[in-house]
XYZ file of C-alpha atoms in Angstrom:
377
model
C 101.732 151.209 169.180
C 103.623 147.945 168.200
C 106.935 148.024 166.562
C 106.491 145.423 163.595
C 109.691 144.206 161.824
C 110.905 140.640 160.875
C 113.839 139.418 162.682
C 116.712 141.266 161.062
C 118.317 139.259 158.408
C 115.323 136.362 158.196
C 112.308 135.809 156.906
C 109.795 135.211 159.225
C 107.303 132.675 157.741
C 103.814 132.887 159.360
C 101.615 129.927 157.556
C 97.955 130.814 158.132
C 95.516 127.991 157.869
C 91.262 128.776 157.131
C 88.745 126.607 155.663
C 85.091 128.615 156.995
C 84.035 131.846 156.375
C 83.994 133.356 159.706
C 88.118 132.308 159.154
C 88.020 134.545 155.885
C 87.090 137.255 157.644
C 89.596 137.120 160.598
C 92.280 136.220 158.499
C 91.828 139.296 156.310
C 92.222 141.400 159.219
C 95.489 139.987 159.962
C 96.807 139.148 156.519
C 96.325 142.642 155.780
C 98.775 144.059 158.420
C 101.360 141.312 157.580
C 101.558 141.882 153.618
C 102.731 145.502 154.665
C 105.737 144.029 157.800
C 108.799 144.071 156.565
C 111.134 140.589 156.933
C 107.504 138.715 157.027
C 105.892 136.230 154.421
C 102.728 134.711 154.799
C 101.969 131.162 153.490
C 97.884 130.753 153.200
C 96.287 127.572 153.231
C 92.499 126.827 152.152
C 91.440 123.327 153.426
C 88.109 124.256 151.015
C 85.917 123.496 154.203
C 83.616 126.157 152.994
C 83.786 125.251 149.151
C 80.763 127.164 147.973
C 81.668 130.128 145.946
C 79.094 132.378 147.667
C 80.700 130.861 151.490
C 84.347 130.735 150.148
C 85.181 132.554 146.699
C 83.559 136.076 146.695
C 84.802 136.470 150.778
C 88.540 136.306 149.221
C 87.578 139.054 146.462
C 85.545 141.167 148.793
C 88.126 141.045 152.019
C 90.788 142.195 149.386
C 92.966 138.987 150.633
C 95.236 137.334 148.137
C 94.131 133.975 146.995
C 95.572 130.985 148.797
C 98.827 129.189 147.880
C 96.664 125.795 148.830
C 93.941 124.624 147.954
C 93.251 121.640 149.939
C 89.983 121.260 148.443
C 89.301 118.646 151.211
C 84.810 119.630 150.953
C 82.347 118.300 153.033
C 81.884 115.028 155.036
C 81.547 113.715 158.551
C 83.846 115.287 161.286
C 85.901 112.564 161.273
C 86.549 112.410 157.585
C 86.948 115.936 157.334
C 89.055 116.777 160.054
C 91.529 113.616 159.010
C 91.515 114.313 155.530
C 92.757 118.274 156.574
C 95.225 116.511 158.646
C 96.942 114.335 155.806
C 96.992 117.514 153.658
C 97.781 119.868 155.592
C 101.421 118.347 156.723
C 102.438 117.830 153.240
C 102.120 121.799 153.150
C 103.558 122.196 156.384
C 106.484 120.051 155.153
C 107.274 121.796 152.026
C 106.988 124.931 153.940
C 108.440 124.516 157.187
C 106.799 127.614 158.273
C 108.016 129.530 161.688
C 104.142 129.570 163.229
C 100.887 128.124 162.027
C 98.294 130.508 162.941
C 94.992 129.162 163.101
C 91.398 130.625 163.738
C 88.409 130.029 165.722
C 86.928 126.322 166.338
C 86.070 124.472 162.993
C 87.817 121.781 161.732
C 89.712 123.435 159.898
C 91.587 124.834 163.303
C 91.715 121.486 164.951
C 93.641 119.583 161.972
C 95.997 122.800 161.467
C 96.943 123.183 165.242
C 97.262 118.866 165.105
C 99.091 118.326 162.243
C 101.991 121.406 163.267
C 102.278 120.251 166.499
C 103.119 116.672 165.874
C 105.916 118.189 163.620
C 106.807 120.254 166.279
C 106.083 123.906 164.479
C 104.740 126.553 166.910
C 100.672 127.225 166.846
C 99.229 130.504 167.965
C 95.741 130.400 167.870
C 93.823 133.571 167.374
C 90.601 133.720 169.203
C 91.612 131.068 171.867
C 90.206 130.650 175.553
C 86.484 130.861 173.893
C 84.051 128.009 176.160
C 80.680 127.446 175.999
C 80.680 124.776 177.969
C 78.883 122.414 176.182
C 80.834 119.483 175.055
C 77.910 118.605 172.687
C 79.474 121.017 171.122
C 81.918 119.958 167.784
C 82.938 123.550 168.248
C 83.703 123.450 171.966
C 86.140 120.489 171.681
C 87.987 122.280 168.319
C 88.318 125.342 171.023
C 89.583 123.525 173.442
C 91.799 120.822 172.051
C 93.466 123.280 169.974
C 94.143 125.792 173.162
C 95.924 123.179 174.890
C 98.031 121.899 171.662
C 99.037 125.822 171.050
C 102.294 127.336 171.411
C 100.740 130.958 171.753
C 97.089 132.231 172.529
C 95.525 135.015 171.751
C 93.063 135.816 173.851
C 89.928 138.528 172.291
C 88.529 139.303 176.004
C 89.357 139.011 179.546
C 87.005 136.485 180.251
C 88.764 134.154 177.603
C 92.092 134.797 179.704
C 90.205 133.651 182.628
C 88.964 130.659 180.982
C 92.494 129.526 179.862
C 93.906 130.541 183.625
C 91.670 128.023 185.054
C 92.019 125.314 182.518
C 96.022 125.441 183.493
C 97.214 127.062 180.648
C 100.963 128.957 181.334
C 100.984 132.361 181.506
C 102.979 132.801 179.402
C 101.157 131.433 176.146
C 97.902 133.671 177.167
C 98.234 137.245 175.247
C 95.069 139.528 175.444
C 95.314 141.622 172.251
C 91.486 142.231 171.937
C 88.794 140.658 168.780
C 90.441 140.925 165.323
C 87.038 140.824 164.069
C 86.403 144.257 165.761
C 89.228 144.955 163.508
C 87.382 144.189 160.534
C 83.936 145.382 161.552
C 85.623 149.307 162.143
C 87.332 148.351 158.706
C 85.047 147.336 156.370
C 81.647 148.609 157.690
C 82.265 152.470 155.895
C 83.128 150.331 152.748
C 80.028 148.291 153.025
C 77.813 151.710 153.392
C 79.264 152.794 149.983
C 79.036 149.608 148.431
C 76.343 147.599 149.147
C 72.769 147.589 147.105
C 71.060 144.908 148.907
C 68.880 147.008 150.640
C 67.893 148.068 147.698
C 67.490 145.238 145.782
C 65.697 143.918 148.727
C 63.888 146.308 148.767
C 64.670 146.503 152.282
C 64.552 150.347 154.688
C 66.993 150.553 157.708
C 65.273 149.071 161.129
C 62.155 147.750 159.351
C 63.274 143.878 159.366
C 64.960 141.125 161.547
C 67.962 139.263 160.250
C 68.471 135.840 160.816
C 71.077 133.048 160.119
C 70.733 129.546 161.617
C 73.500 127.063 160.943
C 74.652 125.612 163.741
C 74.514 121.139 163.798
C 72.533 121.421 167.088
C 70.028 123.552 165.544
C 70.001 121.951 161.954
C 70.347 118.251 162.497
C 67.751 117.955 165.221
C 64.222 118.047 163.371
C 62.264 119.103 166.647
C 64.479 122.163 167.326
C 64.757 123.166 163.337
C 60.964 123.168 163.311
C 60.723 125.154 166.313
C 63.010 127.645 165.256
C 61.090 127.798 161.467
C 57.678 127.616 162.914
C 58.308 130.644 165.814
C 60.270 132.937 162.835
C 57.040 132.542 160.643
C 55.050 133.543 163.474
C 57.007 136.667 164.095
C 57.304 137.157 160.249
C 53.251 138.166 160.294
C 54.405 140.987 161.939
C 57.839 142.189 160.626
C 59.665 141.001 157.323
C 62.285 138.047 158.442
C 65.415 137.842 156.435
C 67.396 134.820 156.183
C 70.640 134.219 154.020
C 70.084 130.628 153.857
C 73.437 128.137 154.643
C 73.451 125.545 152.442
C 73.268 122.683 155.199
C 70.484 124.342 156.256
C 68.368 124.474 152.921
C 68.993 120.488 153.075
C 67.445 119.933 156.566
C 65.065 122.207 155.436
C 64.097 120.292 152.533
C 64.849 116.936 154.238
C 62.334 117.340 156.788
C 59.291 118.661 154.602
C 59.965 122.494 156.132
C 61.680 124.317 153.161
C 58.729 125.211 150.989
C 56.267 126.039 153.974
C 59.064 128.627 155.436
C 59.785 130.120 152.065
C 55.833 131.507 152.138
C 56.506 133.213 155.211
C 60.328 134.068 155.518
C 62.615 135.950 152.856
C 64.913 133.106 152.321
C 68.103 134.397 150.648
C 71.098 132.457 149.193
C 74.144 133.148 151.062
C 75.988 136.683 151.076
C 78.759 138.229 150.253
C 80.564 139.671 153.503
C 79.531 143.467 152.496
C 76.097 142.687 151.954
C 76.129 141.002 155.709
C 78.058 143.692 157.130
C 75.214 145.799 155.193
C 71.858 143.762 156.333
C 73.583 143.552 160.195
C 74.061 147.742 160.390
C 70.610 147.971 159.080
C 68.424 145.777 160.698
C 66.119 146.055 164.096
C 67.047 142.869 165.542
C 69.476 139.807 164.762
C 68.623 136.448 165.372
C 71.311 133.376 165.256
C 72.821 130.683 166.591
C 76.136 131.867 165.215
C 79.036 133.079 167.578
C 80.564 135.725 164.975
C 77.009 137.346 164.192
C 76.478 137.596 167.631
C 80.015 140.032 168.007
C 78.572 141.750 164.902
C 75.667 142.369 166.132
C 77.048 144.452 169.158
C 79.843 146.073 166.925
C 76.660 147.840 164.723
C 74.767 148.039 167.963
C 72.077 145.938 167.328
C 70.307 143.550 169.915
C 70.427 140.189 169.470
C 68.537 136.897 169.968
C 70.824 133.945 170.003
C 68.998 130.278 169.597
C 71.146 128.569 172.128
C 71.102 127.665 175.605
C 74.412 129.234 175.994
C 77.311 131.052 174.307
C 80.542 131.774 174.689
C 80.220 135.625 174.208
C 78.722 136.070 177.912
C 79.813 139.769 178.501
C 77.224 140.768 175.871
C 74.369 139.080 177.509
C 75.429 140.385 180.915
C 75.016 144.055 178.910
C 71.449 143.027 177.885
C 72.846 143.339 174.045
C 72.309 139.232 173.642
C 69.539 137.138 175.226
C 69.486 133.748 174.561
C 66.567 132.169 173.516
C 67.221 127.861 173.747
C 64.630 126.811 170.401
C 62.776 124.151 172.400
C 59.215 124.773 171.197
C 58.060 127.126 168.737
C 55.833 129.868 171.064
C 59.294 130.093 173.197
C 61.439 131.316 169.796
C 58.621 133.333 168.758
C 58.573 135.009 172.617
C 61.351 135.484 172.757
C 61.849 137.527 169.403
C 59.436 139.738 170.404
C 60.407 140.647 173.594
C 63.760 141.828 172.194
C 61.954 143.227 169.369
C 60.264 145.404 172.447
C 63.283 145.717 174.823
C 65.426 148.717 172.712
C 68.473 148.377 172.067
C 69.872 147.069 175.844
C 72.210 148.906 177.456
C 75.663 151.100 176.843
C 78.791 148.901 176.061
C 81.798 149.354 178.280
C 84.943 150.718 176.454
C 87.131 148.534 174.786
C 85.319 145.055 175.869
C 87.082 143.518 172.595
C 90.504 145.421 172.057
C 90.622 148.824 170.694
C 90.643 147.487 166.793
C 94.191 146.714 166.528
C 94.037 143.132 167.439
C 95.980 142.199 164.176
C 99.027 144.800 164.974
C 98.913 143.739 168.365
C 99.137 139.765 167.915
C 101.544 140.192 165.261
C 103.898 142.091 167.061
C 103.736 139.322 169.453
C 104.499 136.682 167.191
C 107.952 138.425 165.905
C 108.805 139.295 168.956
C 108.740 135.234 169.941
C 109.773 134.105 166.719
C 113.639 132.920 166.019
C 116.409 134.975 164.622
């Protein structure tokens, strides 16, 4: 077990910088075990990339996580405008702060202008959830991952084979630290909590094992009409024979509408607004099958042991399709989504998962210890 404690006689100041929800989530898994380390304050910044109360707002009430000292409020716009207008506000924070580490999170935006703007005024990054590829530099995702890896002080690593992935790409070793998936963290957390306080089954009226959930949000899925049809078109097809459930991402419900789809899919799929995290963590234990193009829900999925379809042509969570847990399923025509939903849908649930493939739910204890330990006295 880690020995947490601030260097003795300073305050260590940890600035932690999230803008999606997937960011909420990790953060809160971390934030939690740093409000209760002695000789530690945490600075949190919201760049407001996820702005919608039901992607942003409820997350900080339901996670329990103390709402942000900033508020960037920086919204929506193209990567470029988004990831520059982060950048301008968050080193004003950063210099009123002057924060020991910037800890940053996943692959938005919202990672990329945080690592960015501390490095050019030379303050330490750790990023949590680093050495991630998919390999496909189409990707806005994949070039957040890997631009912030190789501007980061410290990485934290959530399996071997993103240690692997940093080894090759030349990273010191040094800066790699395997402390396991802090989102395993929160899944062993927060899924007893969900159990006793969730009602959207029932107000769903929705029985454990009897549906599919889905979530498609992903640019390369959303902004490209032929694949967003495909992907619509095969789900309805499936949806004849089990109910479909889809919390419904805002960007999404715009394509949708854009390209003539939305009212058509709404006859055949159960088209939700978004959720609050315990109703996901709820609808994920519960259902037969998850379908997604989303990296967390794909974790989450294997966490509640349930298989999952992923509507990509790759992913950067390969150990669970190796396990049969996760096949993907690339949304190129209709009849192959629809396939290959129901050949999950007949497979069971795929195969035992090795111990301890993403940390042993102490990834937040384990990365913070880390961080004292390297910070200055």
């Amino acid at each position: 077990m880690p020995s947490l404690l601030g260097k003795e006689g300073n305050v260590v100041r940890i600035m932690t910088i999230v803008g999606a929800r997937p960011q909420f989530v990790k953060a809160g898994a971390v934030s939690r075990v740093l409000r209760s380390t002695p000789g530690v304050e945490e600075v949190r910044v919201h760049t407001g990339q996820h702005y919608d109360e039901n992607l942003s707002g409820v997350f900080f009430e339901e996670l329990e996580i103390p709402q942000p000292d900033y508020h960037l409020g920086v919204g929506s716009g193209t990567h470029g405008i988004q990831t520059g207008r982060m950048l301008e506000e968050v080193e004003k924070v950063l210099l009123k702060e002057k924060p020991h580490w910037a800890l940053v999170y996943g692959d938005t935006n919202s990672t990329l202008a945080g690592a960015l703007a501390a490095v050019k005024l030379h303050i330490p990054v750790a990023h949590v959830e680093a050495g991630l590829r998919s390999f496909n530099r189409r990707m806005p995702e994949e070039i957040n991952r890997v631009l912030t890896d190789h501007a980061s002080d410290l990485l934290f690593a959530p399996t071997e084979t993103a240690v692997e992935n940093l080894r090759r790409e030349g990273i010191p070793e040094d800066r790699i630290c395997w402390v396991g998936d802090v989102m395993y963290d929160a899944a062993l957390y927060y899924s007893a909590r969900a159990e006793r306080e969730s009602r959207i089954l029932e107000r769903l009226g929705l029985k454990p094992k009897t549906y599919i959930l889905t979530t498609v949000h992903r640019a390369e899925n959303t902004e490209d009409p032929a694949r967003l049809q495909a992907i619509f078109t095969g789900l309805s097809s499936v949806a004849e024979e089990i109910p479909v459930i889809l919390p419904l991402h805002p960007r999404t419900r715009a394509m949708l509408r854009r390209e003539g789809i939305l009212e058509e899919a709404s006859l055949r799929l159960r088209l939700l607004e978004p959720v609050g995290y315990l109703d996901m963590v709820m609808l994920e234990k519960c259902a037969r099958l998850i379908v997604t193009d989303s990296g967390g829900v794909q974790k989450e999925a294997f966490f509640y042991r349930v298989p999952c379809v992923t509507l990509r042509g790759e992913t950067e969570w390969v150990e669970l399709v190796k396990l049969g847990w996760n096949r993907l399923v690339p949304p190129t025509q209709a009849r192959t989504v629809a396939e290959g939903v129901r050949t999950a849908l007949s497979s069971g649930e795929g195969l035992p998962p090795p111990a301890k493939l993403y940390g042993d739910g102490r990834a937040a204890l384990w990365l913070i210890s880390e961080l004292l330990a390297r910070s200055p006295r």
